[in-house]
């Protein structure tokens, strides 16, 4: 095995495939794990980008339709069953309003508090649902470099073992293990860097969506509060 690695090192055969095939089983497992994590990371990045983009676009349309609606009840009947997070916030407010005002006398302060609680709880739930897969990006971004570093350390240890076995510190003996080590590090960074960038970017977009839903809930809460005042 060492003879083959020495030949490859001398011939300069350091292609990714050759490095993987010639790597130690431990380094191979590290590389495969990091490559799988990278594939899953990009799957999440693409799917979440499409999902958050559609959600933001539909939320803008929903807000415009709601602001131009003449009657909340009729708007709720036509839009309240939508799976859009903002529609669920509206549904939570309307349902709590109907429960709180179904029988008299109406506790106005209690109704306002329950409306705010119901809509805020819905916002938190919807944000948690949207952010579910982002935890994987955060995990890959923080763990992948250390997994790659483990492969690096293992490769260097293998190089020292080769030096001891051959009693020769020439490049032909040292290079294969070092090359595997660096390749494992590169794969770790390849998995971690997109994960960190995507996590930060998506977290920002998710925070903006949460703020948009919060503003919508506040406006709807104010509308219902005025309805309570008209009933005085």
Short mmCIF file of C-alpha atoms in Angstrom, two decimals:
data_model
loop_
_atom_site.label_atom_id
_atom_site.label_comp_id
_atom_site.label_asym_id
_atom_site.label_seq_id
_atom_site.Cartn_x
_atom_site.Cartn_y
_atom_site.Cartn_z
CA UNK A 1 0.00 0.00 0.00
CA UNK A 2 2.77 2.40 0.90
CA UNK A 3 4.58 1.55 -2.35
CA UNK A 4 1.46 2.41 -4.34
CA UNK A 5 1.02 5.68 -2.47
CA UNK A 6 4.64 6.54 -3.07
CA UNK A 7 4.26 5.94 -6.80
CA UNK A 8 1.15 8.13 -6.88
CA UNK A 9 2.88 10.86 -4.93
CA UNK A 10 5.87 10.85 -7.24
CA UNK A 11 3.67 10.84 -10.34
CA UNK A 12 1.62 13.72 -8.96
CA UNK A 13 -1.67 11.80 -9.01
CA UNK A 14 -3.52 14.00 -6.53
CA UNK A 15 -6.93 14.13 -8.20
CA UNK A 16 -9.91 14.09 -5.80
CA UNK A 17 -10.96 10.60 -6.91
CA UNK A 18 -7.43 9.24 -6.50
CA UNK A 19 -7.09 10.85 -3.08
CA UNK A 20 -10.38 9.30 -1.98
CA UNK A 21 -9.59 5.83 -3.31
CA UNK A 22 -6.13 5.83 -1.73
CA UNK A 23 -7.28 7.23 1.60
CA UNK A 24 -7.38 5.32 4.85
CA UNK A 25 -10.78 3.85 5.78
CA UNK A 26 -11.20 6.41 8.58
CA UNK A 27 -10.48 9.31 6.24
CA UNK A 28 -12.83 7.79 3.66
CA UNK A 29 -15.63 7.69 6.23
CA UNK A 30 -14.95 11.33 7.10
CA UNK A 31 -15.04 12.34 3.43
CA UNK A 32 -18.24 10.39 2.71
CA UNK A 33 -19.96 11.86 5.77
CA UNK A 34 -18.98 15.39 4.80
CA UNK A 35 -20.04 14.88 1.18
CA UNK A 36 -23.45 13.58 2.30
CA UNK A 37 -23.80 16.54 4.64
CA UNK A 38 -22.91 18.88 1.77
CA UNK A 39 -25.50 17.31 -0.54
CA UNK A 40 -28.20 17.56 2.13
CA UNK A 41 -27.14 21.14 2.88
CA UNK A 42 -27.59 22.20 -0.74
CA UNK A 43 -30.94 20.38 -0.87
CA UNK A 44 -32.12 22.40 2.12
CA UNK A 45 -30.71 25.64 0.68
CA UNK A 46 -32.54 25.25 -2.63
CA UNK A 47 -35.83 24.05 -1.14
CA UNK A 48 -35.88 26.70 1.61
CA UNK A 49 -34.99 29.49 -0.82
CA UNK A 50 -37.94 28.53 -3.01
CA UNK A 51 -40.25 28.13 -0.01
CA UNK A 52 -39.39 31.42 1.70
CA UNK A 53 -39.57 33.23 -1.64
CA UNK A 54 -43.07 31.93 -2.34
CA UNK A 55 -44.17 32.69 1.22
CA UNK A 56 -42.95 36.28 1.08
CA UNK A 57 -44.58 36.88 -2.30
CA UNK A 58 -47.92 35.41 -1.21
CA UNK A 59 -47.77 37.32 2.08
CA UNK A 60 -47.46 40.61 0.23
CA UNK A 61 -50.48 39.75 -1.93
CA UNK A 62 -52.42 38.64 1.14
CA UNK A 63 -51.71 41.92 2.92
CA UNK A 64 -52.79 43.97 -0.08
CA UNK A 65 -56.00 41.96 -0.42
CA UNK A 66 -56.75 42.32 3.29
CA UNK A 67 -56.16 46.08 3.31
CA UNK A 68 -58.60 46.52 0.42
CA UNK A 69 -61.26 44.21 1.90
CA UNK A 70 -64.49 45.83 3.04
CA UNK A 71 -65.53 43.09 5.45
CA UNK A 72 -63.27 40.99 7.66
CA UNK A 73 -65.74 38.11 7.92
CA UNK A 74 -66.13 37.73 4.18
CA UNK A 75 -62.38 38.00 3.70
CA UNK A 76 -61.85 35.33 6.32
CA UNK A 77 -64.35 33.00 4.66
CA UNK A 78 -62.51 33.27 1.35
CA UNK A 79 -58.91 33.33 2.64
CA UNK A 80 -58.99 31.95 6.18
CA UNK A 81 -58.38 28.32 5.23
CA UNK A 82 -55.14 29.08 3.36
CA UNK A 83 -51.94 27.38 4.54
CA UNK A 84 -50.10 30.70 4.30
CA UNK A 85 -48.63 31.62 7.73
CA UNK A 86 -50.21 35.07 7.63
CA UNK A 87 -53.60 33.54 6.86
CA UNK A 88 -53.21 31.32 9.92
CA UNK A 89 -52.53 34.42 12.02
CA UNK A 90 -55.75 35.93 10.69
CA UNK A 91 -57.63 32.70 11.40
CA UNK A 92 -56.32 32.58 14.97
CA UNK A 93 -57.50 36.15 15.56
CA UNK A 94 -60.93 35.61 14.05
CA UNK A 95 -61.53 32.36 15.94
CA UNK A 96 -60.52 33.90 19.25
CA UNK A 97 -62.68 36.96 18.51
CA UNK A 98 -65.71 34.78 17.83
CA UNK A 99 -65.17 32.71 20.96
CA UNK A 100 -64.67 35.77 23.16
CA UNK A 101 -67.68 37.68 21.79
CA UNK A 102 -70.06 34.75 21.43
CA UNK A 103 -71.69 35.37 24.82
CA UNK A 104 -72.13 38.50 26.86
CA UNK A 105 -71.12 40.40 28.78
CA UNK A 106 -67.85 40.83 26.90
CA UNK A 107 -64.64 41.18 28.90
CA UNK A 108 -62.98 43.76 26.66
CA UNK A 109 -59.57 43.82 28.31
CA UNK A 110 -59.52 40.04 28.51
CA UNK A 111 -60.57 39.77 24.87
CA UNK A 112 -57.77 42.07 23.76
CA UNK A 113 -55.24 40.05 25.74
CA UNK A 114 -56.50 36.73 24.40
CA UNK A 115 -56.44 38.04 20.82
CA UNK A 116 -52.83 39.14 21.17
CA UNK A 117 -51.84 35.84 22.79
CA UNK A 118 -53.56 33.73 20.13
CA UNK A 119 -52.00 35.57 17.19
CA UNK A 120 -48.54 35.81 18.75
CA UNK A 121 -48.59 32.09 19.54
CA UNK A 122 -49.54 31.36 15.92
CA UNK A 123 -46.70 33.55 14.64
CA UNK A 124 -44.20 31.74 16.87
CA UNK A 125 -45.51 28.34 15.74
CA UNK A 126 -45.35 29.22 12.04
CA UNK A 127 -41.83 30.63 12.34
CA UNK A 128 -40.72 27.47 14.15
CA UNK A 129 -42.22 25.36 11.37
CA UNK A 130 -40.43 27.36 8.68
CA UNK A 131 -37.12 27.34 10.55
CA UNK A 132 -37.18 23.61 11.30
CA UNK A 133 -34.55 22.60 8.72
CA UNK A 134 -32.32 25.59 9.38
CA UNK A 135 -31.01 23.84 12.49
CA UNK A 136 -29.26 21.35 10.22
CA UNK A 137 -27.48 24.20 8.42
CA UNK A 138 -26.32 25.60 11.74
CA UNK A 139 -25.10 22.17 12.82
CA UNK A 140 -23.19 21.55 9.59
CA UNK A 141 -21.69 25.03 9.68
CA UNK A 142 -20.33 24.53 13.18
CA UNK A 143 -19.42 20.82 13.12
CA UNK A 144 -18.15 20.16 9.56
CA UNK A 145 -14.83 22.04 9.98
CA UNK A 146 -14.05 19.99 13.08
CA UNK A 147 -14.94 16.74 11.32
CA UNK A 148 -12.63 17.78 8.49
CA UNK A 149 -9.99 18.64 11.07
CA UNK A 150 -10.31 15.12 12.48
CA UNK A 151 -9.60 13.77 9.00
CA UNK A 152 -6.63 16.12 8.81
CA UNK A 153 -5.20 14.92 12.10
CA UNK A 154 -5.73 11.30 11.12
CA UNK A 155 -3.99 11.83 7.78
CA UNK A 156 -1.02 13.50 9.46
CA UNK A 157 -0.80 10.66 11.96
CA UNK A 158 -0.77 8.26 9.02
CA UNK A 159 2.07 10.22 7.46
CA UNK A 160 4.12 9.97 10.63
CA UNK A 161 3.39 6.24 10.76
CA UNK A 162 4.63 5.93 7.19
CA UNK A 163 7.80 7.83 8.09
CA UNK A 164 8.42 5.52 11.04
CA UNK A 165 7.75 2.39 8.96
CA UNK A 166 9.93 3.47 6.05
CA UNK A 167 12.46 5.34 8.18
CA UNK A 168 12.37 7.89 5.43
CA UNK A 169 11.00 11.44 5.56
CA UNK A 170 11.06 12.05 1.82
CA UNK A 171 8.15 13.72 0.06
CA UNK A 172 7.12 10.44 -1.54
CA UNK A 173 6.42 8.98 1.89
CA UNK A 174 4.86 12.04 3.53
CA UNK A 175 2.85 13.48 0.64
CA UNK A 176 0.00 10.91 0.40
CA UNK A 177 -1.10 11.27 4.01
CA UNK A 178 -0.76 15.06 3.93
CA UNK A 179 -2.73 15.25 0.68
CA UNK A 180 -5.54 13.15 2.17
CA UNK A 181 -5.52 15.34 5.26
CA UNK A 182 -5.81 18.55 3.28
CA UNK A 183 -8.49 17.05 1.06
CA UNK A 184 -10.57 16.12 4.11
CA UNK A 185 -10.20 19.67 5.39
CA UNK A 186 -11.26 21.08 2.02
CA UNK A 187 -14.40 18.92 1.98
CA UNK A 188 -15.21 20.08 5.51
CA UNK A 189 -14.95 23.70 4.45
CA UNK A 190 -16.92 22.97 1.28
CA UNK A 191 -19.78 21.72 3.46
CA UNK A 192 -19.49 24.35 6.21
CA UNK A 193 -19.11 27.61 4.28
CA UNK A 194 -22.36 27.41 2.24
CA UNK A 195 -24.20 26.20 5.35
CA UNK A 196 -23.10 29.20 7.42
CA UNK A 197 -23.82 31.72 4.66
CA UNK A 198 -27.24 30.20 3.94
CA UNK A 199 -28.14 30.00 7.63
CA UNK A 200 -27.35 33.67 8.21
CA UNK A 201 -29.16 34.76 5.06
CA UNK A 202 -32.24 32.65 5.68
CA UNK A 203 -32.38 33.69 9.34
CA UNK A 204 -32.47 37.31 8.20
CA UNK A 205 -35.27 36.64 5.72
CA UNK A 206 -37.17 34.66 8.34
CA UNK A 207 -36.84 37.50 10.83
CA UNK A 208 -38.24 39.90 8.22
CA UNK A 209 -41.19 37.56 7.62
CA UNK A 210 -41.79 37.25 11.35
CA UNK A 211 -41.75 41.06 11.67
CA UNK A 212 -44.21 41.33 8.76
CA UNK A 213 -46.59 38.87 10.44
CA UNK A 214 -46.18 40.75 13.71
CA UNK A 215 -47.15 44.03 12.07
CA UNK A 216 -50.12 42.36 10.42
CA UNK A 217 -51.23 40.91 13.77
CA UNK A 218 -50.86 44.31 15.45
CA UNK A 219 -52.95 45.99 12.75
CA UNK A 220 -55.63 43.32 12.93
CA UNK A 221 -55.61 43.53 16.72
CA UNK A 222 -56.15 47.30 16.48
CA UNK A 223 -59.08 46.75 14.11
CA UNK A 224 -60.74 44.33 16.49
CA UNK A 225 -60.03 46.64 19.44
CA UNK A 226 -61.92 49.41 17.67
CA UNK A 227 -64.82 47.01 17.20
CA UNK A 228 -64.85 46.45 20.96
CA UNK A 229 -64.90 50.20 21.58
CA UNK A 230 -67.82 50.65 19.23
CA UNK A 231 -69.73 48.18 21.34
CA UNK A 232 -69.38 50.34 24.48
#
